[in-house]
């Protein structure tokens, strides 16, 4: 009997060895891979690299703003810093990180062997490094990098140097990558679920990604259209954004924000998904109001298409338009409120523990909600007309993007690292990372609310003397926040290299397929036999 | 286990995607160089296009071989159907951006430029569509709808019929009907493109209608240009499945390669109908 089981174990070992021998080794493994786990890892490391490049640019901004007056940069270069910080963080750090999670987790969570289009999945990733090369190279061409803000509004963007062309092409390539990645995700979710995994049994992370991928397919082509018009206005004599030719620079804003507002939800819905996995796990209770979470996510996605002009209240739109977009925007607070309520209700009377993923998830609820509320304030047209282009807006979107999207990414990373690597991460490092991030985040961005309310404009390298104290504080906070992120790198590397062996399910309350059906780390090819979900 | 590997298809590692990435990198950097007065950029661009074609040839060849080798079961087939549908949806949204620009200029920004506030700046501007805008001095003649464009509408609609006839041939296992139907569709596509090219040269040489002719010129050429580009891609795709049909590919039960191209062709057809009504006719 014992011999038989030993023989079986050897056989299993030989079999898994066969699986591993199936792919080339070294660099070519990563270049040619069609494996969702490899590609997920590539996405996550790419995202981390871009996160630090974007962070370096952010520190360039904060260093200049440490004191009033011009310290280090010419104003033109300061504009390049703000623009490239935004573009790199949005398209290089946040979005690829969520796609990395999708690649790793969706097949595992729905019981599929891989993504639906495994080769196209490889291409979706390998389009990102060329785009990043184009973006970063734009700093070194005559005239420098794009400096029109991440929104590349016309007519600024129709006038700048060759760096803008590189930026436009980089956006085209990243857009193509996003569209292919999203088609892959939607098809995987709709077509590859294990028997018994009905739509309303899917883990919420999978649901949020299904809706996010739909948003991406709907709006990335619109961005491609907008930047193509910028390109032809720049080089081929069209007049889309030129009033002398019957066009209108404001039209760029309409088309851009028709993409841009859903884009905001593209960066937060997967975060909602991660938090909705983490909170029930560490509260040891099923998610409160699962169905209402699904409907809330869908409502947010639908509403995201009819609120874009709240970014443009000061462009002189008719009062009826302002009212419509104000009320539509406020309506989004309802499904978002449903979500926050459900997370809190999940924790209510739960048997809670506070490991690092849970800390980041709870931090997310607190700090993201503050960003949500400032969003509600900015939705009020007369208030927005006062606050447009001030630091209040900068504070608002960093509360939702850093404390929202980024915290959820950290939460998810700590949550799934034991599954991915087979080792437990260092709880000490994780907790230090969380608390330092939380404190320094607020030191950096909370004062920006006051700066904005007092009238400090964004995207300007100099400021009036009365803003000096809060700016100095924010810069100190930014330095602390940036350095704290090195702890994350340390935690990830330490976890990959070793550490306490992770059991198949290290979390008592986790009940999705990757924890219940697979060892940690999962084999290179998992779920070749689909599990049956009851 | 065997049963299950028949259920799922996971391809081996592939070197084709990285060729595509190198291709797009050289196309983008070549185009950026060329547009900024470095004329050698066009060689970088052309090299990128060549690599892209090489990649597509190799990649799609692999897919065709796998398909003919019987590796694609009904689940893979359904996956392709979902994938192609969502891809066409993304194309719809791309065209929506340009139709949106046409709507915005024609209904909003041009009338605004003719209102009382702008009389001070451009007292002589007559805000009537079609227009090149108040600041473009050159006059142009708009493109009429009932000459070549109407003929092109007829050609594209007919090509929708011929591709359906080809599909019926495939379903009935009548290879001759399949091949002749596809050949007719390709011929109609090429004829459409030739007419379109003639129309462009007519616009430039006789109507003085250019890409730089303000709002009308920009929307006219960008919408019809991107449509023509899609017709070109569609014709190439049709040519590929024509060649595959001649080589004996596709069966009555298993032919999504054919259907995907037919879907795309119908999509291009519908876009043309919108163009004909909104750009040429109204």
PDB file of C-alpha atoms in Angstrom, chain B residues 86-267:
ATOM      1  CA  UNK B  86     -15.930  41.653 -29.205  1.00  0.00           C
ATOM      2  CA  UNK B  87     -13.260  42.671 -31.694  1.00  0.00           C
ATOM      3  CA  UNK B  88     -15.944  43.946 -34.076  1.00  0.00           C
ATOM      4  CA  UNK B  89     -17.546  45.781 -31.164  1.00  0.00           C
ATOM      5  CA  UNK B  90     -14.219  47.542 -30.537  1.00  0.00           C
ATOM      6  CA  UNK B  91     -14.115  48.521 -34.219  1.00  0.00           C
ATOM      7  CA  UNK B  92     -17.638  49.909 -33.946  1.00  0.00           C
ATOM      8  CA  UNK B  93     -16.461  52.123 -31.089  1.00  0.00           C
ATOM      9  CA  UNK B  94     -13.457  53.287 -33.106  1.00  0.00           C
ATOM     10  CA  UNK B  95     -15.729  54.453 -35.914  1.00  0.00           C
ATOM     11  CA  UNK B  96     -18.107  55.914 -33.331  1.00  0.00           C
ATOM     12  CA  UNK B  97     -15.366  58.354 -32.310  1.00  0.00           C
ATOM     13  CA  UNK B  98     -15.134  59.707 -35.867  1.00  0.00           C
ATOM     14  CA  UNK B  99     -18.892  59.737 -36.438  1.00  0.00           C
ATOM     15  CA  UNK B 100     -19.126  61.558 -33.118  1.00  0.00           C
ATOM     16  CA  UNK B 101     -16.645  64.145 -34.381  1.00  0.00           C
ATOM     17  CA  UNK B 102     -18.740  64.580 -37.539  1.00  0.00           C
ATOM     18  CA  UNK B 103     -21.893  65.051 -35.464  1.00  0.00           C
ATOM     19  CA  UNK B 104     -20.188  67.511 -33.106  1.00  0.00           C
ATOM     20  CA  UNK B 105     -18.761  69.668 -35.875  1.00  0.00           C
ATOM     21  CA  UNK B 106     -21.809  69.650 -38.072  1.00  0.00           C
ATOM     22  CA  UNK B 107     -24.472  70.128 -35.398  1.00  0.00           C
ATOM     23  CA  UNK B 108     -22.572  72.079 -32.738  1.00  0.00           C
ATOM     24  CA  UNK B 109     -19.250  73.720 -33.474  1.00  0.00           C
ATOM     25  CA  UNK B 110     -19.937  75.025 -36.983  1.00  0.00           C
ATOM     26  CA  UNK B 111     -23.268  76.703 -36.025  1.00  0.00           C
ATOM     27  CA  UNK B 112     -21.548  78.155 -32.933  1.00  0.00           C
ATOM     28  CA  UNK B 113     -18.883  79.698 -35.159  1.00  0.00           C
ATOM     29  CA  UNK B 114     -21.614  81.428 -37.120  1.00  0.00           C
ATOM     30  CA  UNK B 115     -23.425  82.886 -34.106  1.00  0.00           C
ATOM     31  CA  UNK B 116     -23.521  86.519 -33.056  1.00  0.00           C
ATOM     32  CA  UNK B 117     -20.517  86.283 -30.735  1.00  0.00           C
ATOM     33  CA  UNK B 118     -18.289  85.216 -33.614  1.00  0.00           C
ATOM     34  CA  UNK B 119     -19.516  87.852 -36.057  1.00  0.00           C
ATOM     35  CA  UNK B 120     -16.852  90.210 -34.778  1.00  0.00           C
ATOM     36  CA  UNK B 121     -14.090  87.766 -35.600  1.00  0.00           C
ATOM     37  CA  UNK B 122     -15.472  86.303 -38.828  1.00  0.00           C
ATOM     38  CA  UNK B 123     -18.193  88.639 -40.138  1.00  0.00           C
ATOM     39  CA  UNK B 124     -18.478  86.904 -43.537  1.00  0.00           C
ATOM     40  CA  UNK B 125     -18.686  83.323 -42.334  1.00  0.00           C
ATOM     41  CA  UNK B 126     -21.748  81.461 -43.532  1.00  0.00           C
ATOM     42  CA  UNK B 127     -22.199  78.571 -41.101  1.00  0.00           C
ATOM     43  CA  UNK B 128     -23.757  76.152 -43.579  1.00  0.00           C
ATOM     44  CA  UNK B 129     -22.658  72.544 -43.953  1.00  0.00           C
ATOM     45  CA  UNK B 130     -20.614  71.578 -45.937  1.00  0.00           C
ATOM     46  CA  UNK B 131     -17.969  74.069 -44.878  1.00  0.00           C
ATOM     47  CA  UNK B 132     -14.221  74.336 -44.503  1.00  0.00           C
ATOM     48  CA  UNK B 133     -14.697  76.616 -41.507  1.00  0.00           C
ATOM     49  CA  UNK B 134     -14.392  80.384 -41.189  1.00  0.00           C
ATOM     50  CA  UNK B 135     -10.590  80.622 -41.413  1.00  0.00           C
ATOM     51  CA  UNK B 136      -9.772  78.381 -44.395  1.00  0.00           C
ATOM     52  CA  UNK B 137      -9.750  80.572 -47.483  1.00  0.00           C
ATOM     53  CA  UNK B 138      -9.563  77.917 -50.201  1.00  0.00           C
ATOM     54  CA  UNK B 139     -12.926  76.988 -51.711  1.00  0.00           C
ATOM     55  CA  UNK B 140     -13.892  73.397 -52.428  1.00  0.00           C
ATOM     56  CA  UNK B 141     -16.797  71.489 -53.953  1.00  0.00           C
ATOM     57  CA  UNK B 142     -18.367  68.816 -51.722  1.00  0.00           C
ATOM     58  CA  UNK B 143     -18.526  65.233 -52.937  1.00  0.00           C
ATOM     59  CA  UNK B 144     -21.858  64.298 -54.501  1.00  0.00           C
ATOM     60  CA  UNK B 145     -23.644  61.171 -53.374  1.00  0.00           C
ATOM     61  CA  UNK B 146     -25.214  59.826 -56.551  1.00  0.00           C
ATOM     62  CA  UNK B 147     -22.211  59.168 -58.754  1.00  0.00           C
ATOM     63  CA  UNK B 148     -19.433  56.836 -57.680  1.00  0.00           C
ATOM     64  CA  UNK B 149     -20.566  56.634 -54.019  1.00  0.00           C
ATOM     65  CA  UNK B 150     -23.968  55.215 -55.037  1.00  0.00           C
ATOM     66  CA  UNK B 151     -22.229  52.753 -57.352  1.00  0.00           C
ATOM     67  CA  UNK B 152     -19.904  51.789 -54.494  1.00  0.00           C
ATOM     68  CA  UNK B 153     -22.916  51.215 -52.251  1.00  0.00           C
ATOM     69  CA  UNK B 154     -24.274  48.846 -54.883  1.00  0.00           C
ATOM     70  CA  UNK B 155     -20.900  47.069 -55.134  1.00  0.00           C
ATOM     71  CA  UNK B 156     -20.541  46.548 -51.396  1.00  0.00           C
ATOM     72  CA  UNK B 157     -24.130  45.391 -50.944  1.00  0.00           C
ATOM     73  CA  UNK B 158     -23.647  42.922 -53.794  1.00  0.00           C
ATOM     74  CA  UNK B 159     -20.451  41.679 -52.169  1.00  0.00           C
ATOM     75  CA  UNK B 160     -22.469  40.962 -49.045  1.00  0.00           C
ATOM     76  CA  UNK B 161     -24.733  38.806 -51.197  1.00  0.00           C
ATOM     77  CA  UNK B 162     -21.856  36.975 -52.918  1.00  0.00           C
ATOM     78  CA  UNK B 163     -20.145  36.152 -49.632  1.00  0.00           C
ATOM     79  CA  UNK B 164     -23.443  34.682 -48.404  1.00  0.00           C
ATOM     80  CA  UNK B 165     -23.747  32.642 -51.611  1.00  0.00           C
ATOM     81  CA  UNK B 166     -20.233  31.358 -50.935  1.00  0.00           C
ATOM     82  CA  UNK B 167     -21.266  30.444 -47.388  1.00  0.00           C
ATOM     83  CA  UNK B 168     -24.283  28.528 -48.690  1.00  0.00           C
ATOM     84  CA  UNK B 169     -21.958  26.694 -51.055  1.00  0.00           C
ATOM     85  CA  UNK B 170     -19.742  25.738 -48.143  1.00  0.00           C
ATOM     86  CA  UNK B 171     -22.709  24.518 -46.110  1.00  0.00           C
ATOM     87  CA  UNK B 172     -23.995  22.419 -49.029  1.00  0.00           C
ATOM     88  CA  UNK B 173     -20.452  21.133 -49.655  1.00  0.00           C
ATOM     89  CA  UNK B 174     -20.528  22.712 -53.104  1.00  0.00           C
ATOM     90  CA  UNK B 175     -16.869  23.780 -53.347  1.00  0.00           C
ATOM     91  CA  UNK B 176     -17.301  25.396 -56.742  1.00  0.00           C
ATOM     92  CA  UNK B 177     -19.997  27.710 -55.439  1.00  0.00           C
ATOM     93  CA  UNK B 178     -17.812  28.500 -52.408  1.00  0.00           C
ATOM     94  CA  UNK B 179     -14.786  29.407 -54.503  1.00  0.00           C
ATOM     95  CA  UNK B 180     -16.673  31.357 -57.153  1.00  0.00           C
ATOM     96  CA  UNK B 181     -18.662  33.244 -54.512  1.00  0.00           C
ATOM     97  CA  UNK B 182     -15.497  34.211 -52.659  1.00  0.00           C
ATOM     98  CA  UNK B 183     -13.694  35.185 -55.857  1.00  0.00           C
ATOM     99  CA  UNK B 184     -16.623  37.417 -56.796  1.00  0.00           C
ATOM    100  CA  UNK B 185     -16.534  39.011 -53.337  1.00  0.00           C
ATOM    101  CA  UNK B 186     -12.805  39.718 -53.622  1.00  0.00           C
ATOM    102  CA  UNK B 187     -13.321  41.173 -57.095  1.00  0.00           C
ATOM    103  CA  UNK B 188     -16.121  43.432 -55.833  1.00  0.00           C
ATOM    104  CA  UNK B 189     -13.941  44.548 -52.933  1.00  0.00           C
ATOM    105  CA  UNK B 190     -11.053  45.415 -55.230  1.00  0.00           C
ATOM    106  CA  UNK B 191     -13.377  47.258 -57.615  1.00  0.00           C
ATOM    107  CA  UNK B 192     -14.751  49.247 -54.687  1.00  0.00           C
ATOM    108  CA  UNK B 193     -11.220  50.225 -53.659  1.00  0.00           C
ATOM    109  CA  UNK B 194     -10.304  51.271 -57.211  1.00  0.00           C
ATOM    110  CA  UNK B 195     -13.385  53.489 -57.409  1.00  0.00           C
ATOM    111  CA  UNK B 196     -12.540  54.941 -54.027  1.00  0.00           C
ATOM    112  CA  UNK B 197      -8.993  55.728 -55.169  1.00  0.00           C
ATOM    113  CA  UNK B 198     -10.378  57.355 -58.305  1.00  0.00           C
ATOM    114  CA  UNK B 199     -12.816  59.378 -56.200  1.00  0.00           C
ATOM    115  CA  UNK B 200      -9.958  60.645 -54.012  1.00  0.00           C
ATOM    116  CA  UNK B 201      -7.910  61.767 -57.001  1.00  0.00           C
ATOM    117  CA  UNK B 202     -11.035  63.400 -58.440  1.00  0.00           C
ATOM    118  CA  UNK B 203     -11.559  65.208 -55.117  1.00  0.00           C
ATOM    119  CA  UNK B 204      -7.991  66.483 -55.013  1.00  0.00           C
ATOM    120  CA  UNK B 205      -7.572  67.409 -58.669  1.00  0.00           C
ATOM    121  CA  UNK B 206     -11.008  68.695 -59.662  1.00  0.00           C
ATOM    122  CA  UNK B 207     -13.037  69.503 -56.545  1.00  0.00           C
ATOM    123  CA  UNK B 208     -10.128  71.037 -54.600  1.00  0.00           C
ATOM    124  CA  UNK B 209     -11.403  68.905 -51.725  1.00  0.00           C
ATOM    125  CA  UNK B 210      -8.464  67.989 -49.477  1.00  0.00           C
ATOM    126  CA  UNK B 211      -7.729  66.575 -46.061  1.00  0.00           C
ATOM    127  CA  UNK B 212      -7.000  70.174 -45.082  1.00  0.00           C
ATOM    128  CA  UNK B 213     -10.400  71.459 -46.272  1.00  0.00           C
ATOM    129  CA  UNK B 214     -11.564  72.244 -42.750  1.00  0.00           C
ATOM    130  CA  UNK B 215     -14.320  70.374 -40.967  1.00  0.00           C
ATOM    131  CA  UNK B 216     -15.772  68.815 -44.122  1.00  0.00           C
ATOM    132  CA  UNK B 217     -12.451  67.693 -45.563  1.00  0.00           C
ATOM    133  CA  UNK B 218     -11.226  66.245 -42.263  1.00  0.00           C
ATOM    134  CA  UNK B 219     -14.354  64.222 -41.536  1.00  0.00           C
ATOM    135  CA  UNK B 220     -14.834  63.194 -45.176  1.00  0.00           C
ATOM    136  CA  UNK B 221     -11.328  61.850 -45.666  1.00  0.00           C
ATOM    137  CA  UNK B 222     -10.833  60.385 -42.196  1.00  0.00           C
ATOM    138  CA  UNK B 223     -14.140  58.503 -42.193  1.00  0.00           C
ATOM    139  CA  UNK B 224     -13.950  57.255 -45.772  1.00  0.00           C
ATOM    140  CA  UNK B 225     -10.195  56.698 -45.402  1.00  0.00           C
ATOM    141  CA  UNK B 226     -10.480  54.498 -42.333  1.00  0.00           C
ATOM    142  CA  UNK B 227     -13.370  52.687 -43.974  1.00  0.00           C
ATOM    143  CA  UNK B 228     -11.290  52.130 -47.101  1.00  0.00           C
ATOM    144  CA  UNK B 229      -8.456  50.862 -44.913  1.00  0.00           C
ATOM    145  CA  UNK B 230     -10.860  48.367 -43.338  1.00  0.00           C
ATOM    146  CA  UNK B 231     -12.092  47.299 -46.777  1.00  0.00           C
ATOM    147  CA  UNK B 232      -8.454  46.695 -47.714  1.00  0.00           C
ATOM    148  CA  UNK B 233      -7.937  44.519 -44.646  1.00  0.00           C
ATOM    149  CA  UNK B 234     -11.234  42.745 -45.351  1.00  0.00           C
ATOM    150  CA  UNK B 235     -10.223  42.093 -48.953  1.00  0.00           C
ATOM    151  CA  UNK B 236      -6.899  40.648 -47.792  1.00  0.00           C
ATOM    152  CA  UNK B 237      -8.750  38.427 -45.337  1.00  0.00           C
ATOM    153  CA  UNK B 238     -11.146  37.308 -48.082  1.00  0.00           C
ATOM    154  CA  UNK B 239      -8.186  36.552 -50.349  1.00  0.00           C
ATOM    155  CA  UNK B 240      -6.654  34.404 -47.630  1.00  0.00           C
ATOM    156  CA  UNK B 241      -9.814  32.363 -47.119  1.00  0.00           C
ATOM    157  CA  UNK B 242     -10.250  32.115 -50.891  1.00  0.00           C
ATOM    158  CA  UNK B 243      -6.772  30.599 -51.096  1.00  0.00           C
ATOM    159  CA  UNK B 244      -7.577  28.306 -48.177  1.00  0.00           C
ATOM    160  CA  UNK B 245     -10.820  27.233 -49.853  1.00  0.00           C
ATOM    161  CA  UNK B 246      -8.935  26.427 -53.049  1.00  0.00           C
ATOM    162  CA  UNK B 247      -6.469  24.424 -50.951  1.00  0.00           C
ATOM    163  CA  UNK B 248      -9.387  22.402 -49.638  1.00  0.00           C
ATOM    164  CA  UNK B 249      -9.688  23.939 -46.176  1.00  0.00           C
ATOM    165  CA  UNK B 250     -13.002  24.308 -44.266  1.00  0.00           C
ATOM    166  CA  UNK B 251     -15.799  21.798 -43.928  1.00  0.00           C
ATOM    167  CA  UNK B 252     -19.533  22.312 -43.739  1.00  0.00           C
ATOM    168  CA  UNK B 253     -19.361  21.799 -39.959  1.00  0.00           C
ATOM    169  CA  UNK B 254     -16.078  23.481 -39.123  1.00  0.00           C
ATOM    170  CA  UNK B 255     -15.281  26.807 -40.769  1.00  0.00           C
ATOM    171  CA  UNK B 256     -15.124  29.669 -38.316  1.00  0.00           C
ATOM    172  CA  UNK B 257     -12.163  31.141 -40.250  1.00  0.00           C
ATOM    173  CA  UNK B 258     -14.629  31.725 -43.063  1.00  0.00           C
ATOM    174  CA  UNK B 259     -17.422  33.021 -40.851  1.00  0.00           C
ATOM    175  CA  UNK B 260     -15.172  35.435 -38.975  1.00  0.00           C
ATOM    176  CA  UNK B 261     -14.133  37.043 -42.252  1.00  0.00           C
ATOM    177  CA  UNK B 262     -17.762  37.163 -43.400  1.00  0.00           C
ATOM    178  CA  UNK B 263     -18.791  38.886 -40.162  1.00  0.00           C
ATOM    179  CA  UNK B 264     -16.023  41.420 -40.613  1.00  0.00           C
ATOM    180  CA  UNK B 265     -17.074  42.009 -44.212  1.00  0.00           C
ATOM    181  CA  UNK B 266     -20.689  42.634 -43.193  1.00  0.00           C
ATOM    182  CA  UNK B 267     -19.484  45.033 -40.508  1.00  0.00           C
TER     183      UNK B 267
END
